[in-house]
Short mmCIF file of C-alpha atoms in Angstrom, two decimals:
data_model
loop_
_atom_site.label_atom_id
_atom_site.label_comp_id
_atom_site.label_asym_id
_atom_site.label_seq_id
_atom_site.Cartn_x
_atom_site.Cartn_y
_atom_site.Cartn_z
CA MET B 1 15.85 16.94 -4.17
CA LYS B 2 16.82 18.99 -2.75
CA LYS B 3 15.85 14.97 -1.76
CA LYS B 4 18.07 16.32 0.17
CA LEU B 5 16.75 15.23 3.68
CA LEU B 6 19.75 13.82 6.02
CA SER B 7 21.52 15.36 8.78
CA PHE B 8 24.68 16.78 9.63
CA ILE B 9 26.78 17.16 12.93
CA LEU B 10 29.88 19.25 13.13
CA GLY B 11 32.31 18.62 15.90
CA VAL B 12 35.55 20.45 16.22
CA SER B 13 38.85 20.37 17.67
CA MET B 14 41.72 22.37 17.13
CA ALA B 15 44.42 20.81 15.00
CA LEU B 16 47.31 21.95 16.97
CA GLY B 17 50.73 21.30 15.28
CA MET B 18 49.23 20.85 11.78
CA CYS B 19 51.02 22.92 9.05
CA SER B 20 49.71 23.57 5.57
CA ALA B 21 51.93 23.54 2.47
CA THR B 22 50.31 27.33 1.92
CA GLY B 23 52.20 28.34 5.06
CA MET B 24 48.89 28.98 7.00
CA ALA B 25 49.90 29.19 10.68
CA ALA B 26 49.13 26.20 12.33
CA GLU B 27 46.34 27.39 14.57
CA GLU B 28 44.41 28.63 11.97
CA GLU B 29 43.50 25.08 10.80
CA ILE B 30 40.83 23.23 12.55
CA SER B 31 39.75 19.71 12.30
CA PHE B 32 35.80 18.75 12.21
CA SER B 33 33.75 15.77 12.60
CA VAL B 34 30.64 15.91 10.73
CA CYS B 35 27.62 13.64 11.02
CA GLY B 36 26.32 12.79 7.40
CA GLY B 37 23.51 10.58 8.33
CA SER B 38 23.06 7.12 7.12
CA GLU B 39 25.54 5.28 4.65
CA ASP B 40 22.89 5.36 2.04
CA ALA B 41 22.92 9.13 1.94
CA MET B 42 26.68 9.44 1.67
CA VAL B 43 26.82 9.36 -2.17
CA ILE B 44 29.82 11.21 -3.65
CA ASP B 45 29.19 10.64 -7.22
CA THR B 46 28.06 13.86 -8.64
CA GLY B 47 25.96 12.16 -11.35
CA ARG B 48 24.02 10.30 -8.75
CA THR B 49 24.06 12.13 -5.42
CA SER B 50 20.45 13.51 -4.25
CA THR B 51 20.73 13.81 -0.62
CA LEU B 52 21.70 16.93 1.62
CA CYS B 53 24.36 14.73 2.81
CA GLY B 54 25.76 13.64 -0.54
CA ILE B 55 25.48 17.24 -2.17
CA SER B 56 27.18 18.91 0.73
CA ALA B 57 29.97 16.34 0.47
CA CYS B 58 30.35 16.87 -3.12
CA ARG B 59 30.79 20.71 -2.58
CA HIS B 60 33.57 19.95 -0.77
CA LEU B 61 35.45 17.31 -3.04
CA TYR B 62 34.58 18.81 -6.53
CA GLU B 63 33.99 22.18 -8.03
CA GLY B 64 32.15 23.77 -10.81
CA LEU B 65 32.31 26.59 -13.24
CA TYR B 66 30.79 28.63 -10.43
CA LYS B 67 30.89 27.90 -6.43
CA LEU B 68 29.87 29.23 -3.06
CA ASP B 69 32.17 32.07 -1.48
CA ALA B 70 32.70 32.31 2.13
CA GLU B 71 29.52 34.69 2.24
CA GLY B 72 27.50 32.02 0.54
CA ASN B 73 27.30 33.81 -2.61
CA VAL B 74 27.65 32.18 -6.16
CA VAL B 75 30.71 33.20 -8.01
CA LEU B 76 32.99 32.21 -10.70
CA GLY B 77 35.03 29.03 -9.56
CA GLN B 78 36.91 26.87 -12.04
CA ALA B 79 36.07 29.57 -14.71
CA GLU B 80 38.50 32.50 -14.68
CA ASN B 81 35.54 34.72 -16.66
CA VAL B 82 32.60 34.25 -18.85
CA ASP B 83 31.42 36.29 -21.88
CA ILE B 84 27.59 36.13 -22.26
CA SER B 85 25.93 37.00 -25.59
CA GLU B 86 23.30 39.97 -26.11
CA ASP B 87 20.57 37.33 -26.38
CA GLU B 88 21.96 35.54 -23.08
CA LEU B 89 21.65 32.38 -25.32
CA THR B 90 25.36 31.70 -25.26
CA TYR B 91 28.06 31.81 -22.32
CA THR B 92 31.64 31.20 -23.36
CA PHE B 93 33.67 30.17 -20.15
CA THR B 94 37.46 30.38 -19.95
CA LEU B 95 38.97 28.10 -17.49
CA ARG B 96 41.42 29.20 -14.81
CA ASP B 97 45.17 28.15 -15.54
CA ASP B 98 45.75 27.05 -12.04
CA ILE B 99 43.05 24.27 -11.60
CA THR B 100 44.03 20.53 -11.24
CA TRP B 101 42.60 17.41 -10.13
CA SER B 102 43.95 15.79 -7.12
CA ASP B 103 46.30 13.71 -9.06
CA GLY B 104 47.88 16.50 -10.88
CA GLU B 105 46.12 16.49 -14.00
CA THR B 106 45.03 19.85 -15.34
CA VAL B 107 41.07 20.21 -15.61
CA THR B 108 39.86 20.86 -19.01
CA ALA B 109 36.85 22.08 -20.66
CA GLU B 110 36.38 18.48 -21.88
CA ASP B 111 35.94 17.24 -18.36
CA PHE B 112 32.87 19.71 -18.01
CA VAL B 113 31.35 18.38 -21.29
CA TYR B 114 31.91 14.89 -20.24
CA GLY B 115 30.47 15.48 -16.55
CA TRP B 116 27.14 17.04 -18.30
CA GLN B 117 26.52 13.86 -20.47
CA TYR B 118 27.56 11.34 -17.55
CA LEU B 119 25.00 13.43 -15.47
CA LYS B 120 22.31 12.58 -18.18
CA ASP B 121 23.52 9.12 -18.57
CA CYS B 122 23.04 8.34 -14.92
CA SER B 123 19.47 9.07 -15.23
CA GLY B 124 19.35 9.89 -11.43
CA ASP B 125 17.42 12.33 -9.79
CA TYR B 126 18.96 15.45 -11.24
CA SER B 127 19.52 14.21 -14.71
CA THR B 128 17.37 16.91 -16.17
CA LEU B 129 18.90 19.66 -14.10
CA LEU B 130 20.72 20.99 -17.59
CA ASP B 131 17.82 20.69 -19.67
CA MET B 132 18.20 24.29 -20.54
CA VAL B 133 21.58 23.48 -22.05
CA ALA B 134 21.25 23.18 -25.85
CA SER B 135 24.92 22.08 -26.41
CA ALA B 136 28.18 22.33 -24.59
CA GLU B 137 31.49 22.38 -26.63
CA ALA B 138 35.00 22.38 -25.51
CA THR B 139 36.69 24.38 -28.22
CA ASP B 140 40.06 23.98 -26.80
CA GLU B 141 41.42 22.74 -23.45
CA LYS B 142 40.44 25.95 -21.63
CA THR B 143 37.27 27.26 -23.42
CA LEU B 144 33.75 25.87 -22.85
CA VAL B 145 31.06 27.17 -25.20
CA VAL B 146 27.31 26.70 -23.72
CA THR B 147 24.33 27.32 -25.85
CA LEU B 148 20.90 27.42 -24.25
CA ASN B 149 17.56 26.49 -25.46
CA TYR B 150 16.20 29.60 -23.67
CA ALA B 151 17.58 32.47 -21.66
CA CYS B 152 18.15 31.47 -17.91
CA ALA B 153 18.88 34.12 -15.30
CA TYR B 154 19.55 31.60 -12.61
CA LEU B 155 22.14 29.54 -14.66
CA PRO B 156 24.82 30.63 -12.31
CA SER B 157 23.11 28.86 -9.49
CA VAL B 158 22.63 25.66 -11.58
CA LEU B 159 26.36 25.44 -12.56
CA ALA B 160 27.30 26.08 -8.87
CA PHE B 161 25.42 22.69 -8.09
CA PRO B 162 27.20 19.63 -7.60
CA SER B 163 25.51 17.72 -10.43
CA ALA B 164 26.70 20.20 -12.95
CA TYR B 165 30.28 19.65 -11.93
CA PRO B 166 33.18 18.19 -14.07
CA VAL B 167 33.91 14.52 -14.18
CA ARG B 168 37.11 12.44 -15.20
CA GLN B 169 36.15 10.05 -18.01
CA ASP B 170 39.08 7.76 -17.25
CA TYR B 171 37.87 7.10 -13.63
CA VAL B 172 34.32 6.11 -14.65
CA GLU B 173 35.28 3.97 -17.31
CA GLU B 174 37.93 2.26 -15.18
CA TYR B 175 35.69 1.51 -12.10
CA GLY B 176 32.31 1.40 -13.73
CA ASP B 177 29.49 0.97 -11.11
CA SER B 178 32.06 1.32 -8.48
CA TYR B 179 33.11 4.68 -9.28
CA ALA B 180 33.49 6.96 -6.24
CA THR B 181 32.51 4.37 -3.68
CA ASP B 182 35.91 4.52 -2.21
CA PRO B 183 38.37 7.38 -1.89
CA ASP B 184 40.78 6.00 -4.58
CA LYS B 185 38.09 5.17 -7.33
CA ALA B 186 37.43 8.84 -7.81
CA VAL B 187 39.53 12.10 -8.43
CA TYR B 188 38.51 15.48 -6.87
CA ASN B 189 38.81 19.05 -8.27
CA GLY B 190 37.72 20.87 -5.35
CA ALA B 191 39.37 22.30 -1.88
CA PHE B 192 39.44 18.63 -0.36
CA VAL B 193 40.43 14.91 -1.09
CA ALA B 194 38.69 11.88 0.17
CA THR B 195 41.38 10.13 2.06
CA ASP B 196 39.59 7.34 3.90
CA TRP B 197 36.08 6.05 4.02
CA THR B 198 35.21 3.51 6.55
CA HIS B 199 31.93 2.47 5.28
CA GLN B 200 29.13 2.56 7.63
CA GLN B 201 31.11 4.60 10.03
CA SER B 202 32.70 7.64 8.54
CA LEU B 203 34.29 9.23 5.43
CA VAL B 204 37.41 11.48 6.02
CA MET B 205 38.25 14.58 3.91
CA THR B 206 41.55 16.43 3.63
CA LYS B 207 42.26 19.84 2.46
CA ARG B 208 44.40 20.12 -0.79
CA ALA B 209 47.47 21.92 -0.59
CA ASP B 210 47.47 22.42 -4.34
CA TYR B 211 44.04 23.89 -4.31
CA TYR B 212 44.10 27.19 -6.14
CA ASN B 213 42.39 29.02 -3.15
CA ALA B 214 43.88 26.86 -0.52
CA ASP B 215 44.88 30.04 1.64
CA GLU B 216 41.25 30.91 2.08
CA ILE B 217 40.24 27.39 3.39
CA THR B 218 40.35 27.00 7.13
CA ALA B 219 39.43 23.31 7.50
CA GLY B 220 42.35 21.19 7.59
CA GLU B 221 40.17 17.83 7.77
CA ILE B 222 36.73 16.90 7.98
CA THR B 223 35.53 13.49 9.22
CA TRP B 224 31.68 12.97 8.12
CA GLU B 225 30.48 10.38 10.64
CA LEU B 226 27.58 8.31 9.60
CA MET B 227 25.15 8.23 12.45
CA THR B 228 21.45 8.87 12.43
CA ASP B 229 20.30 8.87 16.13
CA THR B 230 18.76 12.31 16.70
CA SER B 231 19.04 11.95 20.47
CA THR B 232 22.75 11.21 20.22
CA MET B 233 23.21 14.14 17.96
CA MET B 234 21.52 16.61 20.51
CA ALA B 235 23.40 15.25 23.34
CA SER B 236 26.85 15.66 21.58
CA PHE B 237 26.09 19.16 20.93
CA GLN B 238 24.81 19.96 24.38
CA SER B 239 28.13 18.32 25.70
CA GLY B 240 30.37 20.41 23.56
CA ASP B 241 31.50 17.47 21.66
CA ILE B 242 30.14 18.78 18.29
CA ILE B 243 29.43 22.57 17.37
CA TYR B 244 26.96 21.75 14.49
CA SER B 245 23.86 19.68 13.75
CA ASP B 246 21.04 20.22 11.26
CA THR B 247 19.02 17.26 12.92
CA TYR B 248 17.92 16.96 16.40
CA PRO B 249 14.83 15.67 18.21
CA GLU B 250 12.23 18.05 16.91
CA GLN B 251 10.01 17.96 20.04
CA GLU B 252 13.18 19.58 22.03
CA ALA B 253 13.03 22.50 19.52
CA GLY B 254 11.33 24.82 22.43
CA MET B 255 14.12 23.98 24.90
CA LEU B 256 16.81 24.48 22.36
CA MET B 257 15.42 27.85 21.18
CA ASP B 258 17.93 29.99 23.19
CA ASN B 259 20.53 27.27 23.40
CA GLY B 260 22.32 26.89 19.85
CA LEU B 261 18.86 26.64 17.52
CA HIS B 262 19.03 28.89 14.62
CA PHE B 263 16.19 29.50 11.94
CA THR B 264 16.67 30.56 8.28
CA SER B 265 14.52 31.06 5.31
CA GLY B 266 13.75 27.33 3.98
CA TYR B 267 12.50 27.50 0.46
CA ASN B 268 11.32 24.26 1.21
CA ASN B 269 8.33 22.02 1.74
CA TYR B 270 7.41 19.27 3.92
CA CYS B 271 5.09 16.52 2.37
CA ILE B 272 3.54 13.06 2.28
CA MET B 273 4.46 11.35 -1.16
CA PHE B 274 2.02 8.89 -2.37
CA ASN B 275 3.37 6.07 -4.69
CA VAL B 276 1.35 6.54 -7.92
CA SER B 277 3.69 4.27 -10.13
CA GLU B 278 2.66 1.07 -11.48
CA SER B 279 4.25 -0.59 -8.49
CA GLY B 280 2.41 1.33 -6.08
CA PRO B 281 -0.72 0.12 -4.11
CA GLU B 282 -3.89 0.22 -5.91
CA VAL B 283 -5.95 2.16 -3.60
CA LEU B 284 -3.65 5.11 -3.92
CA LYS B 285 -4.13 5.10 -7.74
CA ASP B 286 -7.34 6.68 -6.91
CA ALA B 287 -7.12 10.84 -6.76
CA ASN B 288 -10.06 10.78 -4.79
CA VAL B 289 -8.47 8.79 -2.09
CA ARG B 290 -5.31 10.78 -2.02
CA LYS B 291 -7.49 13.86 -1.80
CA ALA B 292 -9.30 12.68 0.80
CA LEU B 293 -6.36 11.59 2.88
CA SER B 294 -4.70 15.14 2.12
CA LEU B 295 -7.82 17.12 3.24
CA ALA B 296 -8.17 15.10 6.43
CA ILE B 297 -4.73 16.36 7.88
CA ASP B 298 -4.84 19.15 10.50
CA ARG B 299 -1.94 20.96 9.43
CA ASP B 300 -2.24 23.67 12.19
CA ARG B 301 -1.80 20.93 14.67
CA LEU B 302 1.38 19.84 12.94
CA VAL B 303 2.67 23.19 13.07
CA SER B 304 2.24 23.34 16.74
CA ILE B 305 3.87 19.82 17.33
CA ARG B 306 6.89 20.95 15.57
CA ASN B 307 7.18 24.29 17.21
CA MET B 308 9.66 25.41 14.41
CA GLU B 309 8.13 28.50 13.06
CA ASP B 310 6.80 26.24 10.09
CA ASN B 311 3.67 27.57 8.02
CA ALA B 312 0.69 25.17 7.20
CA ALA B 313 0.81 24.60 3.40
CA ALA B 314 -1.92 25.00 0.92
CA THR B 315 0.40 24.94 -1.88
CA TYR B 316 3.21 22.95 -3.31
CA THR B 317 5.66 25.91 -3.75
CA PRO B 318 6.96 27.71 -0.78
CA SER B 319 7.06 31.33 -0.13
CA GLY B 320 9.78 33.80 -0.72
CA LEU B 321 9.83 33.42 -4.61
CA THR B 322 9.03 36.90 -5.67
CA ASN B 323 8.92 39.13 -8.75
CA GLU B 324 10.55 42.30 -9.46
CA ALA B 325 7.48 44.15 -7.63
CA GLY B 326 7.72 41.92 -4.74
CA GLU B 327 4.86 40.01 -5.24
CA ASP B 328 4.96 36.57 -3.77
CA PHE B 329 4.06 33.74 -6.13
CA ILE B 330 2.05 31.66 -3.89
CA ASP B 331 -0.14 34.75 -3.30
CA THR B 332 -1.06 34.28 -6.78
CA VAL B 333 -1.81 30.78 -6.78
CA THR B 334 -5.33 29.16 -5.82
CA PRO B 335 -4.75 27.41 -2.69
CA TRP B 336 -5.18 23.45 -2.73
CA TYR B 337 -7.81 23.79 0.15
CA ASP B 338 -8.80 26.31 2.56
CA LEU B 339 -6.55 26.33 5.70
CA SER B 340 -9.11 28.50 7.52
CA ASP B 341 -11.95 25.67 7.46
CA TYR B 342 -10.59 22.52 8.38
CA GLU B 343 -14.23 21.21 9.51
CA ALA B 344 -15.25 21.62 5.61
CA ASN B 345 -12.15 19.89 4.55
CA CYS B 346 -12.94 17.11 6.70
CA GLU B 347 -16.58 16.55 5.76
CA GLU B 348 -15.21 16.71 1.91
CA ALA B 349 -12.51 14.13 2.73
CA LYS B 350 -15.28 11.71 3.91
CA SER B 351 -17.20 12.34 0.93
CA LEU B 352 -14.68 11.74 -1.47
CA LEU B 353 -13.57 8.46 0.47
CA ALA B 354 -16.85 7.18 0.49
CA GLU B 355 -17.06 7.85 -3.31
CA ALA B 356 -13.97 5.88 -3.61
CA GLY B 357 -15.67 2.88 -1.80
CA TYR B 358 -14.53 3.19 1.68
CA PRO B 359 -17.19 4.83 3.57
CA ASP B 360 -15.94 5.64 7.28
CA GLY B 361 -12.64 3.92 6.41
CA GLU B 362 -14.50 0.24 5.88
CA GLY B 363 -12.33 -2.09 3.81
CA PHE B 364 -9.25 0.22 3.57
CA PRO B 365 -6.37 -1.83 2.85
CA ALA B 366 -3.18 -1.93 4.92
CA LEU B 367 -0.50 0.49 3.94
CA THR B 368 3.02 1.45 5.51
CA TYR B 369 4.05 5.18 5.68
CA ILE B 370 7.86 5.18 5.62
CA VAL B 371 10.04 8.05 7.40
CA ASN B 372 13.79 8.40 8.02
CA ASN B 373 14.08 9.79 11.62
CA ASP B 374 12.14 9.92 14.79
CA GLY B 375 10.83 13.64 14.36
CA ARG B 376 8.95 12.73 11.05
CA ARG B 377 7.75 9.52 12.53
CA GLU B 378 5.96 11.75 15.18
CA ILE B 379 4.36 14.01 12.92
CA ALA B 380 3.54 10.89 10.65
CA GLU B 381 1.86 9.37 13.77
CA ALA B 382 -0.08 12.56 14.22
CA VAL B 383 -1.43 12.23 10.83
CA LEU B 384 -2.47 8.85 11.27
CA GLY B 385 -4.52 10.00 14.25
CA ASP B 386 -6.28 12.56 11.85
CA TRP B 387 -6.97 9.77 9.44
CA SER B 388 -8.46 7.44 12.16
CA GLU B 389 -10.54 10.21 13.83
CA VAL B 390 -11.84 11.73 10.58
CA LEU B 391 -11.85 8.96 8.11
CA GLY B 392 -12.02 6.05 10.21
CA ILE B 393 -8.90 4.53 8.86
CA ASP B 394 -6.99 2.46 11.18
CA SER B 395 -5.03 0.33 8.84
CA ILE B 396 -2.05 2.39 7.93
CA THR B 397 1.07 2.09 10.06
CA VAL B 398 4.72 4.11 10.26
CA GLU B 399 7.94 2.73 9.99
CA ASN B 400 11.44 4.47 10.49
CA VAL B 401 13.69 2.67 7.73
CA GLU B 402 17.52 2.91 7.80
CA SER B 403 17.75 2.66 3.83
CA PHE B 404 15.15 5.43 3.48
CA PHE B 405 16.09 6.80 0.42
CA ALA B 406 17.13 3.73 -1.56
CA GLN B 407 13.86 2.67 -0.86
CA ARG B 408 11.86 5.48 -1.77
CA GLN B 409 13.85 5.96 -5.10
CA SER B 410 13.16 2.15 -6.07
CA LYS B 411 9.57 3.03 -5.27
CA ASP B 412 9.46 0.15 -2.78
CA TYR B 413 6.97 1.84 -0.45
CA ASP B 414 3.37 2.95 -0.03
CA MET B 415 3.62 6.41 1.35
CA ALA B 416 6.80 8.27 2.40
CA TYR B 417 7.91 11.50 3.84
CA PHE B 418 9.12 14.02 1.21
CA GLY B 419 10.81 17.40 1.50
CA TRP B 420 12.33 19.52 -0.92
CA TYR B 421 15.31 22.03 -0.19
CA MET B 422 15.16 23.98 -3.29
CA ASP B 423 18.84 23.96 -4.75
CA TYR B 424 18.60 27.61 -6.00
CA PRO B 425 15.82 30.12 -5.32
CA ASP B 426 13.70 29.94 -8.56
CA ILE B 427 10.27 28.58 -8.90
CA SER B 428 11.41 26.02 -11.38
CA ASN B 429 13.48 24.18 -9.25
CA MET B 430 10.28 23.13 -6.93
CA LEU B 431 7.97 22.51 -9.62
CA TYR B 432 10.30 20.28 -11.73
CA THR B 433 10.20 17.90 -8.99
CA MET B 434 7.13 16.67 -10.30
CA THR B 435 7.69 16.59 -14.11
CA THR B 436 7.85 13.23 -15.80
CA GLY B 437 11.18 11.34 -15.18
CA SER B 438 12.97 13.97 -13.17
CA ASN B 439 13.40 13.63 -9.22
CA ASN B 440 9.94 12.19 -8.91
CA ASP B 441 9.89 9.11 -6.40
CA ALA B 442 5.88 9.12 -6.57
CA GLY B 443 5.93 7.86 -10.10
CA TYR B 444 3.64 10.78 -11.13
CA SER B 445 3.41 11.83 -15.03
CA ASN B 446 1.01 14.07 -16.50
CA GLU B 447 1.29 15.47 -20.01
CA ALA B 448 -0.45 18.58 -19.11
CA TYR B 449 1.85 19.36 -16.27
CA ASP B 450 4.90 18.89 -18.35
CA GLU B 451 3.50 21.09 -21.14
CA ALA B 452 2.65 23.86 -18.78
CA PHE B 453 6.27 23.54 -17.09
CA ASN B 454 7.95 23.43 -20.19
CA THR B 455 6.16 26.49 -21.22
CA ALA B 456 7.02 28.40 -18.00
CA ILE B 457 10.80 27.86 -18.08
CA SER B 458 10.97 28.71 -21.89
CA SER B 459 9.05 32.13 -21.25
CA LEU B 460 10.88 35.45 -21.19
CA ASP B 461 7.91 37.25 -19.81
CA VAL B 462 7.58 36.84 -16.04
CA GLU B 463 3.77 37.13 -15.90
CA ASP B 464 3.37 34.58 -18.77
CA GLN B 465 5.87 32.36 -16.92
CA TRP B 466 3.75 32.53 -13.52
CA GLU B 467 0.70 31.96 -15.18
CA ALA B 468 2.13 28.70 -16.61
CA TYR B 469 3.51 27.86 -13.22
CA ARG B 470 0.02 28.56 -11.86
CA GLN B 471 -1.05 25.88 -14.27
CA CYS B 472 1.36 23.68 -12.77
CA GLU B 473 0.10 23.99 -9.16
CA ALA B 474 -3.66 23.73 -10.51
CA ILE B 475 -2.82 20.28 -11.94
CA LEU B 476 -1.10 19.16 -8.93
CA ALA B 477 -3.91 20.15 -6.77
CA GLU B 478 -6.24 17.99 -8.66
CA ASP B 479 -4.14 15.09 -9.00
CA VAL B 480 -2.47 15.25 -5.38
CA PRO B 481 0.73 13.21 -6.13
CA VAL B 482 1.90 14.63 -2.91
CA ALA B 483 -0.11 16.07 0.25
CA PRO B 484 1.78 19.43 1.34
CA MET B 485 1.56 20.03 5.03
CA LEU B 486 4.23 22.33 5.99
CA HIS B 487 6.35 25.14 4.33
CA ALA B 488 9.15 24.84 6.79
CA GLN B 489 11.94 26.98 8.09
CA ASN B 490 15.45 25.37 7.77
CA SER B 491 16.83 25.00 11.28
CA TYR B 492 20.35 23.71 12.94
CA LEU B 493 22.17 23.59 15.90
CA PHE B 494 25.30 25.85 15.90
CA ASP B 495 28.06 27.16 18.27
CA ASP B 496 28.19 30.71 17.06
CA ALA B 497 29.44 31.89 20.42
CA ASN B 498 32.89 29.97 19.83
CA TYR B 499 33.00 29.26 16.01
CA ASP B 500 32.11 31.37 12.64
CA GLY B 501 32.23 30.53 8.98
CA LEU B 502 29.71 28.08 8.18
CA VAL B 503 28.25 28.63 4.83
CA TYR B 504 24.42 27.77 4.28
CA TYR B 505 22.77 27.69 0.98
CA CYS B 506 19.35 26.39 0.04
CA GLY B 507 19.50 23.28 2.67
CA ASN B 508 23.11 22.30 2.37
CA PHE B 509 26.27 23.36 4.00
CA TYR B 510 29.97 24.12 3.21
CA PHE B 511 32.61 23.83 6.12
CA GLY B 512 35.73 24.97 4.34
CA TYR B 513 35.58 28.53 5.77
CA VAL B 514 34.58 27.34 9.32
CA HIS B 515 37.04 28.75 11.92
CA ALA B 516 37.38 29.27 15.77
CA LEU B 517 36.48 32.67 17.06
#
């Protein structure tokens, strides 16, 4: 949720002299340095992780019934095969015979049953990820029978997501709240094992020689450096010290366009999130205030400032989600506002703010808008300029905070940057973020929204499903718990002239197949 919003940097040196247990030639394995953003983003507990950094790290350390292959396709992972019933409500998985945890113990079907229950019990951002699952039963050590509440075509993508990975019950029970906070406080069933964690500095992962697919893994060691300064990231890339970064000073995008900057379809949005929970500021509990703030934003100007091939957003759901006829969902949705008439939007915003009791911004209370890097600060300050010029509001300030995700998750904020990189390309993955009790740091709850969403995900008819999703969009447009600003492309720096094998999938990354050209 996709809060999947921090950065990575990938630096590479050849690990000459390194030999693997699989007989791979020394020069074929390389070592990486990867910047994983801040310490609070590096969460390698699959039941609690929610940032791009943590999710990507977990893809290396653990593995689900499905995984991503070297081409970024969702394929069977820990499962050898799956039998699907005719009504598509029952999946019977048979696990591979050669899968083990990093301590040598066999991975069992019960580890998946426990992992899925653990996910729910953690009550984290992804605790509702498996709500389509009615039951999961380990009929024996190698057989997992999964019964669904409704047919779910995107189930493989869900089960390839780290929150759906298995968990060892004995480690959770032994370490409690400290589980997975140090390398020896977790056990791993993926291609890598955590070998060293110097908190606030770096996390080191080493390739497992006993991983069943070890011959295909070209990364011998990955060091996730915990750093956040975007200028340092760019400078390191330009100097050749690193070969990958998905965060850099956004104002430098033009200069980087022909110097390693890559764009790819994002399936993501870029929003302002309002804290509408009980702990949020009283002024933001008024939907008219939130709507006024949203309408006054000059989105076309933000597109120009970022210069990153974004599109101005008039819906919460991004483009690219189509039906069998190729029709894009957002082309069937009533826009929240008319992007072609900014002046009219500003007049409506002024009227709504006056109706709420703040004509020309008079008496509007002091609020703080938190962000997590300088690029997002620049956009936030541009938005504050719109609010000052259009609405007369000068009492809102921007703050770049180090513990951004923890602060937003605990609802210790007034307004915050919010971007959602979809975990799998299905409309449900975007709209579920506003359901009650989900990945919803806004504290937003609307029974009608929840009902429409549940109708959509349980429908077998695409048009009925889309109609319910359109109801969700309409309710959000009225309530405005977030102000969509941009539908962003994903972008990153990568030295593809010298390296290949980077796997990108819905905003997160897998480095196990990276190799030198």
